[in-house]
PDB file of C-alpha atoms and ligand atoms in Angstrom:
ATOM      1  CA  UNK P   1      36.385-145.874 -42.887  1.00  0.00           C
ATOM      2  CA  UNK P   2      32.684-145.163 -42.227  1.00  0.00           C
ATOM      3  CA  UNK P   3      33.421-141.332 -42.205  1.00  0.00           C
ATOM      4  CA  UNK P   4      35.622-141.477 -45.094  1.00  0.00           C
ATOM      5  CA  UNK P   5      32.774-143.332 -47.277  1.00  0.00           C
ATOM      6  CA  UNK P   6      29.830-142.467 -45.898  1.00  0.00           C
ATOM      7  CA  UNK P   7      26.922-144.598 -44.382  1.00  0.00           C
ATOM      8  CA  UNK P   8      26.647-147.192 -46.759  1.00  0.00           C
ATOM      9  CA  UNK P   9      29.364-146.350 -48.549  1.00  0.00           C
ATOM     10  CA  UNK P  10      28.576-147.486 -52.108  1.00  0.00           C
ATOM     11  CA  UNK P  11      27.060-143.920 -54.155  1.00  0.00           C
ATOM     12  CA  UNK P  12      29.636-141.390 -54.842  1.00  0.00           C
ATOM     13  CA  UNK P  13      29.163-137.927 -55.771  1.00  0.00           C
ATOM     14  CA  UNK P  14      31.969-135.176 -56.370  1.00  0.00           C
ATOM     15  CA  UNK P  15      31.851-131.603 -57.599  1.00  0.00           C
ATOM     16  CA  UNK P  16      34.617-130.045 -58.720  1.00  0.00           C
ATOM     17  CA  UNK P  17      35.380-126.356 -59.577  1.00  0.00           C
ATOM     18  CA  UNK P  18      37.875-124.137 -61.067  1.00  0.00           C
ATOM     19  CA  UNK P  19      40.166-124.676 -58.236  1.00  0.00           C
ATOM     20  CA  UNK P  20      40.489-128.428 -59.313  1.00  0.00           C
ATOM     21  CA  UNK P  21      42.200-127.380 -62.412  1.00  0.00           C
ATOM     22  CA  UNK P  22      44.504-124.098 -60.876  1.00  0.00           C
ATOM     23  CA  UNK P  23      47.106-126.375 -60.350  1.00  0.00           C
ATOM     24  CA  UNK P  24      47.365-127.328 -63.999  1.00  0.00           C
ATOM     25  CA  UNK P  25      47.935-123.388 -64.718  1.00  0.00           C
ATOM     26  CA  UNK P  26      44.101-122.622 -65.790  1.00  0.00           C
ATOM     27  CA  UNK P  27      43.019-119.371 -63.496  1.00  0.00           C
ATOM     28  CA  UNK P  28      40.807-119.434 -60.986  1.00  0.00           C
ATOM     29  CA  UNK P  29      37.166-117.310 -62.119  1.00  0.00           C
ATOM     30  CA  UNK P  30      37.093-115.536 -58.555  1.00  0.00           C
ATOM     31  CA  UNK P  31      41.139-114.868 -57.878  1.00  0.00           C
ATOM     32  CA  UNK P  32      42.848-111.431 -57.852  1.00  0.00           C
ATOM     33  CA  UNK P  33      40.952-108.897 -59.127  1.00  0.00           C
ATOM     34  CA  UNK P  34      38.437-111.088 -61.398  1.00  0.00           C
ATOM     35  CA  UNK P  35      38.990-109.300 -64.410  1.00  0.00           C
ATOM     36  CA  UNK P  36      39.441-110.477 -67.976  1.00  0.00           C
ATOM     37  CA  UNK P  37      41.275-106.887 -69.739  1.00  0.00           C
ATOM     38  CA  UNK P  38      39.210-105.064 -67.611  1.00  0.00           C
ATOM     39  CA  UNK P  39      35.750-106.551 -68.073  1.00  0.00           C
ATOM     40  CA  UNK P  40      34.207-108.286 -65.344  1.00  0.00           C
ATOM     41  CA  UNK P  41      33.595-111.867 -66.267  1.00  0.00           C
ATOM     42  CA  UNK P  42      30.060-111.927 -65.142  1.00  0.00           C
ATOM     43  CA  UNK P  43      29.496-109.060 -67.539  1.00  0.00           C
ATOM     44  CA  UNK P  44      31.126-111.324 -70.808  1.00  0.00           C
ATOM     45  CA  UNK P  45      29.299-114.575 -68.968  1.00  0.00           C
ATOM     46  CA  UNK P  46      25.679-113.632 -70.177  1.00  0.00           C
ATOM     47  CA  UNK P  47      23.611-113.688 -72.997  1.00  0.00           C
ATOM     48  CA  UNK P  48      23.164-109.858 -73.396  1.00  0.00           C
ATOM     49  CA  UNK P  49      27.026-109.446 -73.449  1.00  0.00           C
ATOM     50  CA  UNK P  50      27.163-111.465 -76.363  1.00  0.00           C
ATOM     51  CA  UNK P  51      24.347-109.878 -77.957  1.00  0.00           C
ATOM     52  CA  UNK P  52      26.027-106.507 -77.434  1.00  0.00           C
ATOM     53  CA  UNK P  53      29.237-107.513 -78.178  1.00  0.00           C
ATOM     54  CA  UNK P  54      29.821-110.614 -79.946  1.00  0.00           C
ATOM     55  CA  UNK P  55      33.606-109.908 -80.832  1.00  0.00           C
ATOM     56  CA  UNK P  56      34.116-109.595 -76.758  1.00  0.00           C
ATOM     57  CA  UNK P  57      32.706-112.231 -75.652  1.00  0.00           C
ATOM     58  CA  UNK P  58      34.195-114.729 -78.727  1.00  0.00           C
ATOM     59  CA  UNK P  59      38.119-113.352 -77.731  1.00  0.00           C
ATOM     60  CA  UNK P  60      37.604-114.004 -74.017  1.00  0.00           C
ATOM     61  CA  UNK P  61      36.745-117.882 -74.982  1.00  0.00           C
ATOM     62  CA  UNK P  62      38.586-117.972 -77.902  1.00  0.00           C
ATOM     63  CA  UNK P  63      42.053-117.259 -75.528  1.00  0.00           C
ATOM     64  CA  UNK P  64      40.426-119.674 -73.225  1.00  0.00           C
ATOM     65  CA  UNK P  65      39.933-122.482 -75.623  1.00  0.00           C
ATOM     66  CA  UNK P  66      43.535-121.765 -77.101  1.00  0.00           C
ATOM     67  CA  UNK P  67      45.200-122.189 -73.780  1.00  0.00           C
ATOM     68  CA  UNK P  68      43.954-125.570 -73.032  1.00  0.00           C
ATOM     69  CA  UNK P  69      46.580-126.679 -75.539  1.00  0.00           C
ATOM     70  CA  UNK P  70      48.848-125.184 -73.167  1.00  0.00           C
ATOM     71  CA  UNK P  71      47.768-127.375 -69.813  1.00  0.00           C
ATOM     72  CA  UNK P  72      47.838-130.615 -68.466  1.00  0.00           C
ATOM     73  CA  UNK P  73      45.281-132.836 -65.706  1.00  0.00           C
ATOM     74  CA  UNK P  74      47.535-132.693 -62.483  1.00  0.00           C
ATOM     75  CA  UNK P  75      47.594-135.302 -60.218  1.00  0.00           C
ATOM     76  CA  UNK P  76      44.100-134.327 -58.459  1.00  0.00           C
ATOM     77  CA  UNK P  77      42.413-135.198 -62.306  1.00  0.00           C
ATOM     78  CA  UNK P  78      44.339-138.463 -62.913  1.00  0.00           C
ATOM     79  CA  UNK P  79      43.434-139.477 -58.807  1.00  0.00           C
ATOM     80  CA  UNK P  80      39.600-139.112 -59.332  1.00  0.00           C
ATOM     81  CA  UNK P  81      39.865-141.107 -63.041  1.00  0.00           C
ATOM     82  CA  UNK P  82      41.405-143.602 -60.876  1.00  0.00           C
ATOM     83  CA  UNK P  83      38.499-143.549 -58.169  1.00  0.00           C
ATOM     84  CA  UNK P  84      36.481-144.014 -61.197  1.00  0.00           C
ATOM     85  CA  UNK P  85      37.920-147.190 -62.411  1.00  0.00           C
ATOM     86  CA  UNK P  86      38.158-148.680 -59.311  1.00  0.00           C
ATOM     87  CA  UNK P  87      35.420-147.512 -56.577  1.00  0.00           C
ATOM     88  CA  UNK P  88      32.798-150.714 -56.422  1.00  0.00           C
ATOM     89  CA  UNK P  89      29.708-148.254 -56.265  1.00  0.00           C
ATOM     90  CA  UNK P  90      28.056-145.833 -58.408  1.00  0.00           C
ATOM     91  CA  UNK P  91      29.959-142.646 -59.103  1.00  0.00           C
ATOM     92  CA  UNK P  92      29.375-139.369 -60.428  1.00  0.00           C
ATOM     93  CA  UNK P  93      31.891-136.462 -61.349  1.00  0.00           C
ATOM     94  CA  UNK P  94      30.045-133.234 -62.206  1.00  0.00           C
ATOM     95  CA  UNK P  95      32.373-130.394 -63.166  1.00  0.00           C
ATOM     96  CA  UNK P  96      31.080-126.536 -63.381  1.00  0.00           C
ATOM     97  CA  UNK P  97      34.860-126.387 -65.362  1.00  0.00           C
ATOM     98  CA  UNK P  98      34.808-125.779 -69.234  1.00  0.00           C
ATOM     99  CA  UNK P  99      37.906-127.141 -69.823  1.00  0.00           C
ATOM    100  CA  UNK P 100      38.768-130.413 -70.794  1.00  0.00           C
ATOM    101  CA  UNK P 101      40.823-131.930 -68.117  1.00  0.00           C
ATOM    102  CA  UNK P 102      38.669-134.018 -66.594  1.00  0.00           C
ATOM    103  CA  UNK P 103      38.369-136.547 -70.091  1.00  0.00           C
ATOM    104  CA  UNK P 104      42.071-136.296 -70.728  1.00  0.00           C
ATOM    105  CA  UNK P 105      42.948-137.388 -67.238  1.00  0.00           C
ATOM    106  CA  UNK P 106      40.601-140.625 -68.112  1.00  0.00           C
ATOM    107  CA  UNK P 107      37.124-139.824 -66.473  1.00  0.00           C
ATOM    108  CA  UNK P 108      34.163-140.576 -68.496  1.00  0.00           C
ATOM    109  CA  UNK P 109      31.581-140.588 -65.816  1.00  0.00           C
ATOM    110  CA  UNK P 110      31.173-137.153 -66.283  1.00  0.00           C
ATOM    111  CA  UNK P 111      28.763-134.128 -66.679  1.00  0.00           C
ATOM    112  CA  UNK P 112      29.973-130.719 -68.078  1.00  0.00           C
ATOM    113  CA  UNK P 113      27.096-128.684 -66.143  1.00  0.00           C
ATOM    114  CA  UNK P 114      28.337-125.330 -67.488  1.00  0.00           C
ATOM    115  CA  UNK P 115      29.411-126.621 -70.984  1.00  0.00           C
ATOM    116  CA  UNK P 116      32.303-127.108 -72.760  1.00  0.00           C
ATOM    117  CA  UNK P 117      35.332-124.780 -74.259  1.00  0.00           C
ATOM    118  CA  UNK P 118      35.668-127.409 -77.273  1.00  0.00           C
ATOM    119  CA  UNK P 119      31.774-127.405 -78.196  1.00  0.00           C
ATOM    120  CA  UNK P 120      30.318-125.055 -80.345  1.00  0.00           C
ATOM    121  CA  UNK P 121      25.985-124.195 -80.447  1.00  0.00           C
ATOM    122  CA  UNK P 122      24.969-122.947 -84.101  1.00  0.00           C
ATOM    123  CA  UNK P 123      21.829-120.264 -82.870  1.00  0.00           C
ATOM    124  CA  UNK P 124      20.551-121.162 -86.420  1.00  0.00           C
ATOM    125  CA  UNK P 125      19.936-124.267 -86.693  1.00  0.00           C
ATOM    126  CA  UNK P 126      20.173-125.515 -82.941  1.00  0.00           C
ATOM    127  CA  UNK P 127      22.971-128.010 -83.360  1.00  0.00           C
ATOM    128  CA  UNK P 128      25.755-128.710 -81.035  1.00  0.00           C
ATOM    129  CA  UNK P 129      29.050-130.000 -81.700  1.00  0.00           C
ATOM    130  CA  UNK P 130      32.517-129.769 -81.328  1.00  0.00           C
ATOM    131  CA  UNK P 131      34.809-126.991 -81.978  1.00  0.00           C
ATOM    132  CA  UNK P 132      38.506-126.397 -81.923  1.00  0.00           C
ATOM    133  CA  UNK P 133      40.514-123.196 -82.778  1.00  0.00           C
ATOM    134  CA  UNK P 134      38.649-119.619 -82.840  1.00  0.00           C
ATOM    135  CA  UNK P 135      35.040-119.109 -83.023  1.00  0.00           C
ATOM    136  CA  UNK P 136      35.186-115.385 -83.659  1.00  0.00           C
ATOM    137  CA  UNK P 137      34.201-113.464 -86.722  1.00  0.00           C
ATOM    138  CA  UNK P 138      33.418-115.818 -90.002  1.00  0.00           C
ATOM    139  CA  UNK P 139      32.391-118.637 -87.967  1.00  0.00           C
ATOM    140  CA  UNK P 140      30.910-121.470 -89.893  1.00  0.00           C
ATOM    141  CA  UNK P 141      28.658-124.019 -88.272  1.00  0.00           C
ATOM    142  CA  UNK P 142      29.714-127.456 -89.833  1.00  0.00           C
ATOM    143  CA  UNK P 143      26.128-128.462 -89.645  1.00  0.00           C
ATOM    144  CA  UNK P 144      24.058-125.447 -91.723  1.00  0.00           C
ATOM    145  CA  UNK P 145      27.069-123.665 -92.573  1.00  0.00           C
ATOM    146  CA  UNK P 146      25.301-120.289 -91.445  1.00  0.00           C
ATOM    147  CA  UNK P 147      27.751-118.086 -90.613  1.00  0.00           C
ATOM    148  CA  UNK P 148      28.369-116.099 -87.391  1.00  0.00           C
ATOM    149  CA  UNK P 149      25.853-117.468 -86.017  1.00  0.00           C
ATOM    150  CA  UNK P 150      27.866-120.340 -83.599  1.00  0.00           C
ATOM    151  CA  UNK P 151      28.347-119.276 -79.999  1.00  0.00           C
ATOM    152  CA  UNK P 152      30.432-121.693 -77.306  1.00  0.00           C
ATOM    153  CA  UNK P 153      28.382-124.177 -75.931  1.00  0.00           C
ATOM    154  CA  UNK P 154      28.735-122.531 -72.566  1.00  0.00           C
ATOM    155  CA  UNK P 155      26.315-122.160 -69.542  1.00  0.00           C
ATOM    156  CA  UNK P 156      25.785-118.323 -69.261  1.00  0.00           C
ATOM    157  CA  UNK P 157      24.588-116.638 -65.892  1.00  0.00           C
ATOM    158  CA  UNK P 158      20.773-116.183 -66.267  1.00  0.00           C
ATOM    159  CA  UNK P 159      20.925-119.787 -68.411  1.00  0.00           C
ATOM    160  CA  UNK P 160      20.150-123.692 -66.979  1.00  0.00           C
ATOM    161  CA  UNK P 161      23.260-125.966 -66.358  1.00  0.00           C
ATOM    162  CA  UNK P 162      22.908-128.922 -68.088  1.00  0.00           C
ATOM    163  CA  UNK P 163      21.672-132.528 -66.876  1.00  0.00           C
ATOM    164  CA  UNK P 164      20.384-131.330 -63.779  1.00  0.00           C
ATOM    165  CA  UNK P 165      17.687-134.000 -63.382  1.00  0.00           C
ATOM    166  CA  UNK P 166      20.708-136.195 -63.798  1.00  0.00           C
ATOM    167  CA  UNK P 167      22.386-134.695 -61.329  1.00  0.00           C
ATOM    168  CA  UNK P 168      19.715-133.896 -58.850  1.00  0.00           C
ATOM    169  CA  UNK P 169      19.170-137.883 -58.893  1.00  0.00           C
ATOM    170  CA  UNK P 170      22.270-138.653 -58.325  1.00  0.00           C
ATOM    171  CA  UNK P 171      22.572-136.186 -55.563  1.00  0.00           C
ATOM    172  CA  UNK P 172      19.208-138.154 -53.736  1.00  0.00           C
ATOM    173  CA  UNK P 173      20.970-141.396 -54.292  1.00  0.00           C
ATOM    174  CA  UNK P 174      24.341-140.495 -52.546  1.00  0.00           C
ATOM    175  CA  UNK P 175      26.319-141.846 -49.536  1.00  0.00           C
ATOM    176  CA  UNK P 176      28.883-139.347 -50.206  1.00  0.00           C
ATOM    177  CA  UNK P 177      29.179-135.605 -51.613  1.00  0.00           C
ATOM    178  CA  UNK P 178      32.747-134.410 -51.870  1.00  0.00           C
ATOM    179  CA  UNK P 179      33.142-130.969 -53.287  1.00  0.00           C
ATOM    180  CA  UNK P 180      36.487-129.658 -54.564  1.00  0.00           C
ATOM    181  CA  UNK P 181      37.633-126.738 -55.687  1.00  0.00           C
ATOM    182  CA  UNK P 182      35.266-123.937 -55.742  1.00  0.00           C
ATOM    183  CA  UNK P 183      33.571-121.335 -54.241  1.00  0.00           C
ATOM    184  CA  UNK P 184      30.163-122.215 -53.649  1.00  0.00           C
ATOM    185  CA  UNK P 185      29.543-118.771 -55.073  1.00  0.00           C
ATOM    186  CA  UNK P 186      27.047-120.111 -58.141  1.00  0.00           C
ATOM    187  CA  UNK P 187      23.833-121.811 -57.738  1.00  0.00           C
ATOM    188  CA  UNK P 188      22.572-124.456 -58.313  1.00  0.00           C
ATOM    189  CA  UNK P 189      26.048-126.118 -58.030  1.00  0.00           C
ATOM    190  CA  UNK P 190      26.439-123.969 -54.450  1.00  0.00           C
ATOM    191  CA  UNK P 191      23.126-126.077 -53.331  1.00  0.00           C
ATOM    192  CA  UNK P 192      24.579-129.543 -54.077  1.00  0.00           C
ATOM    193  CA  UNK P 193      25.979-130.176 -50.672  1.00  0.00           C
ATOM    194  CA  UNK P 194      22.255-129.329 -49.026  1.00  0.00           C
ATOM    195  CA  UNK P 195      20.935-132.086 -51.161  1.00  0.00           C
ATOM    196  CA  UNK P 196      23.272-134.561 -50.321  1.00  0.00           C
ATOM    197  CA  UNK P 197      23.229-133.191 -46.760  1.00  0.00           C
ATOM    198  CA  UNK P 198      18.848-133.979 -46.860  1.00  0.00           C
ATOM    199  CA  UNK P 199      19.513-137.195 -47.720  1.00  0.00           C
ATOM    200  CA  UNK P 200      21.854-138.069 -45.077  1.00  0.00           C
ATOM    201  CA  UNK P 201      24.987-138.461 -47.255  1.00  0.00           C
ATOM    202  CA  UNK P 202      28.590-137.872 -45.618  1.00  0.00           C
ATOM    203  CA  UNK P 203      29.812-133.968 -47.086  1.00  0.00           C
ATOM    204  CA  UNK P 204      33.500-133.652 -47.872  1.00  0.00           C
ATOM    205  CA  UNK P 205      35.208-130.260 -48.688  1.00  0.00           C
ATOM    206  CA  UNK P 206      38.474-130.207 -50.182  1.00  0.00           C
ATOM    207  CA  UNK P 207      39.188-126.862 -51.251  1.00  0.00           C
ATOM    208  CA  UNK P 208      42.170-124.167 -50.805  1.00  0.00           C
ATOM    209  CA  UNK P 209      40.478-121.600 -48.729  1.00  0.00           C
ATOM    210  CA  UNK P 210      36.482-122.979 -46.544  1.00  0.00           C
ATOM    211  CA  UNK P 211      34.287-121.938 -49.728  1.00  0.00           C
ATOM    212  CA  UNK P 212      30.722-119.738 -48.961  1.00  0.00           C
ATOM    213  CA  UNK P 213      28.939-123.253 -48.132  1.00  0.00           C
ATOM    214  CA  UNK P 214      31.517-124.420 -45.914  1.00  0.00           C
ATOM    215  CA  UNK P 215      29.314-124.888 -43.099  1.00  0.00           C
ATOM    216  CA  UNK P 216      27.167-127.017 -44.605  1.00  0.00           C
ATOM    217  CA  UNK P 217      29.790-130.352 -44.731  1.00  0.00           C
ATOM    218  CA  UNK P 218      30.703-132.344 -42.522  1.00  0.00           C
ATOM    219  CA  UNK P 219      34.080-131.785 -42.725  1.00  0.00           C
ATOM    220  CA  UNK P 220      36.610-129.695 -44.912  1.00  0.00           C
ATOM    221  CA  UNK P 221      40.113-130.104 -45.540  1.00  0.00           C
ATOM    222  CA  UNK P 222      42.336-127.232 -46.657  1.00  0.00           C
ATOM    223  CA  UNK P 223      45.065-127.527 -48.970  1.00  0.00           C
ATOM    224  CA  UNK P 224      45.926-127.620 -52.822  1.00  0.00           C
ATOM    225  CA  UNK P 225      43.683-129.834 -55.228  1.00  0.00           C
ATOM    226  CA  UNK P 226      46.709-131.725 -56.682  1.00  0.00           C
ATOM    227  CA  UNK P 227      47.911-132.728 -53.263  1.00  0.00           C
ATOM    228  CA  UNK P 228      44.844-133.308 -51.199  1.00  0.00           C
ATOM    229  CA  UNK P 229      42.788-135.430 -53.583  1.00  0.00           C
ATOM    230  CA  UNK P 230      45.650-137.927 -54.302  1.00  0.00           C
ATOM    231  CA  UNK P 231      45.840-138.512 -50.729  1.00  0.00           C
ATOM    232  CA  UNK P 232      41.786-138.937 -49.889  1.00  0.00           C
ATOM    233  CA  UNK P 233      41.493-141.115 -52.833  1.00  0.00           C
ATOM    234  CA  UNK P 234      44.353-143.605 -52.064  1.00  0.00           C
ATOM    235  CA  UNK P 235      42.225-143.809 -48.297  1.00  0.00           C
ATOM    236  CA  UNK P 236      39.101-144.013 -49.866  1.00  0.00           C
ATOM    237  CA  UNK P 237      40.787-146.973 -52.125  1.00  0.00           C
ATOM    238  CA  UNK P 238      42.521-148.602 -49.117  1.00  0.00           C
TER     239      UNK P 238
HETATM  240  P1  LIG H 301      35.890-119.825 -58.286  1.00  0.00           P
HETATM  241  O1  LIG H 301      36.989-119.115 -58.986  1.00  0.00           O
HETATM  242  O2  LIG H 301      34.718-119.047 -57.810  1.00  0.00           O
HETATM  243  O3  LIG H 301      36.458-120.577 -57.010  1.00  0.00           O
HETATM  244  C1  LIG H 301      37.605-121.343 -57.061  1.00  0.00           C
HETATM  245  C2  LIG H 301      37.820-121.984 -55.708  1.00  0.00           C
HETATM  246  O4  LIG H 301      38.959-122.827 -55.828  1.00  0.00           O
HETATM  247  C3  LIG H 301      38.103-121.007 -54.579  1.00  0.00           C
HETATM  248  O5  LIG H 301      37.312-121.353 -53.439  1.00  0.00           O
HETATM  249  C4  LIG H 301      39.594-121.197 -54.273  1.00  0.00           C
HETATM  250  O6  LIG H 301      39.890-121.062 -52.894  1.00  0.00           O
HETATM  251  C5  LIG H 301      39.787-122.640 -54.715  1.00  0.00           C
HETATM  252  N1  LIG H 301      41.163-122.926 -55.162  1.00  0.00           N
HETATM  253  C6  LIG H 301      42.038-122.127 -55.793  1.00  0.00           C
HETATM  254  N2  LIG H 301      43.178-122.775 -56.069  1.00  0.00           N
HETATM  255  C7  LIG H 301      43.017-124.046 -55.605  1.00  0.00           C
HETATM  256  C8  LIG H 301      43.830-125.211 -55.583  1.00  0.00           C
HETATM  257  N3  LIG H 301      45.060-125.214 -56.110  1.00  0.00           N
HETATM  258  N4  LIG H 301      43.333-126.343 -55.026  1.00  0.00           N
HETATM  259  C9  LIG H 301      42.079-126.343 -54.474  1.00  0.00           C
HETATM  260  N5  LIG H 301      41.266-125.281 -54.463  1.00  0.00           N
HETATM  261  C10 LIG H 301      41.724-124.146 -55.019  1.00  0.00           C
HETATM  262  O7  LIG H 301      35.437-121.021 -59.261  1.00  0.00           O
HETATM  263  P2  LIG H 301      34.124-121.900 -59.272  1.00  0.00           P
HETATM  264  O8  LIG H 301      33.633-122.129 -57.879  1.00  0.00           O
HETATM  265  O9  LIG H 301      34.394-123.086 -60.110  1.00  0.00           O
HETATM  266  O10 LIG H 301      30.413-120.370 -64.196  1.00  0.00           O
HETATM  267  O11 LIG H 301      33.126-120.955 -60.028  1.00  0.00           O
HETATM  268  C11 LIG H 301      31.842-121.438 -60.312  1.00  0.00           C
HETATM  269  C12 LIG H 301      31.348-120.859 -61.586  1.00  0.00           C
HETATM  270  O12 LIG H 301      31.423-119.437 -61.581  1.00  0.00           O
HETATM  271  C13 LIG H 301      32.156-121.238 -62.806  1.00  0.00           C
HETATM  272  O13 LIG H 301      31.839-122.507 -63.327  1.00  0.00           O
HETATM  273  C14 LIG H 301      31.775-120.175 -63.782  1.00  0.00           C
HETATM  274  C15 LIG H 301      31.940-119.004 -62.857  1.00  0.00           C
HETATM  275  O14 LIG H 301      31.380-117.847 -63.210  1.00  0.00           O
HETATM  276  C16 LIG H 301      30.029-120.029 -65.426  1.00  0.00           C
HETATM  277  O15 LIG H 301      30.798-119.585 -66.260  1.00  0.00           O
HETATM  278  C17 LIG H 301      28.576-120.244 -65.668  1.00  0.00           C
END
C-alpha cells in the first residue's frame, strides 16, 4: 500500500496526456506519421502559423472541436472522477488534453494547462469564453463583437501553459505523481515527474509505450489507459 500511495499517502497529483483519451477515438499528437493533411502540427501549433495562415490553423481546430461531439470519456476518465470523489487527500488532475473529457467523465479538480477546444480568446478585446461550432472566417466575439479577431483558447508552442504556479505547488506538496498517457515530449509538463521526484513523492507511469522521461519514476506500467487506470484506481481505493 505504501508504494501504491506514496509516503504519506494523502497529496495526489496526476498528469494525463493525449494517450488518456486514444481510447475514446481522439488521435494521439505524436502517432503515425504526425501529420494533420500534410502539415506538421507543430507548424499549425504556433502563433506565427496563425498569423500566416489564419484559415489553416482555424480548420485544423475547427475539425477538432467538431469531433468531440463524436467521443466519449472511457473507462480510464470515469476511474480518475471516481478517485476524485473518493480519495481522502488533496488531489490534482492536470491535463495537457484540449478536449473535454475529463469534465464530462465528472472531474472538476482540474487544470486545462494547454487550453481548451470549447474556449474561444477575442485578440481584441482580451476576453475569454466559451465557444462551440466553427471559429473560422466571420468569427464574432460575443463580448466586443469584433470580428475575426477570436482565436481558440489554446496553449501554442513558444506560449505559457496555464496555472503553472498552481501546478508547480501542487507538484511541491505531493506524495504521489502518476503520469498517464503521454510522451514526455513537451516541457514544462515533461519536467513534472522531476518535481515530484525532488520532493520525495512516489512516480507512477501508466502509459502504452515507457514515454522520453521514463526513467525518472519509480515505476511504469505498460498497457492501454482505459484498462490500466481502472485497475490502479480500484487498488489505490482498496
Ligand atoms: P503524444 O501524442 O506526444 O503522446 C501520447 C502518448 O500516449 C504516447 O506516449 C503513447 O505511447 C501513449 N498512448 C497512446 N495510446 C495510448 C493508450 N490507449 N493508453 C495509454 N497511453 C497511450 O501526446 P502528449 O504527450 O499529450 O501540446 O503531447 C503533449 C503535447 O504535445 C500536447 O498537449 C500538445 C502536443 O503538441 C500543445 O498543443 C501545446
Amino acid at each position: 500500500m505504501v508504494a501504491e500511495r506514496g509516503q504519506n499517502g494523502e497529496r495526489l497529483v496526476i498528469l494525463t496526456g493525449a494517450g488518456m483519451s486514444a481510447d475514446s477515438g481522439v488521435p494521439t499528437f505524436r502517432a503515425a506519421d504526425g501529420l494533420w493533411e500534410g502539415h506538421r502540427v507543430e507548424d499549425i501549433a504556433t502563433p506565427e502559423a496563425f498569423v500566416r495562415d489564419p484559415a489553416l490553423v482555424h480548420a485544423f481546430y475547427d475539425a477538432r472541436r467538431a469531433y468531440l461531439d463524436a467521443v466519449a470519456p472511457n473507462a480510464g476518465h470515469l476511474a480518475l472522477a471516481r478517485l476524485e470523489r473518493e480519495w481522502p487527500g488533496d488531489f490534482l488532475l492536470v491535463t495537457q488534453n484540449v478536449d473535454d473529457l475529463h469534465e464530462r467523465a465528472g472531474s472538476t479538480r482540474l487544470i486545462h494547462m494547454h487550453g481548451e477546444l470549447k474556449r474561444g480568446w477575442c485578440l481584441a478585446c482580451d476576453d475569454r469564453f466559451a465557444w462551440s461550432g466553427t471559429m473560422g472566417e466571420g468569427a464574432l466575439c460575443p463580448s466586443c463583437a469584433t470580428c475575426d479577431e477570436v482565436r481558440p483558447d489554446i496553449v501554442w508552442f513558444g506560449e505559457m501553459p496555464y496555472q503553472m504556479d498552481r501546478i508547480d505547488e501542487a507538484l511541491r506538496g505531493c506524495d504521489l505523481f502518476v503520469s498517464i498517457g503521454t510522451s514526455g515530449a513537451v516541457y514544462p509538463a515533461a519536467g513534472f515527474v522531476q518535481t515530484a521526484r525532488y520532493v520525495g513523492a512516489h512516480c507512477l507511469e501508466l502509459n502504452l509505450d515507457p514515454s522520453q522521461g521514463s526513467i525518472f519514476f519509480d515505476e511504469t506500467r505498460l498497457g492501454r489507459a482505459s484498462e490500466l487506470v481502472p485497475a490502479w484506481v480500484e487498488k489505490l481505493l482498496a
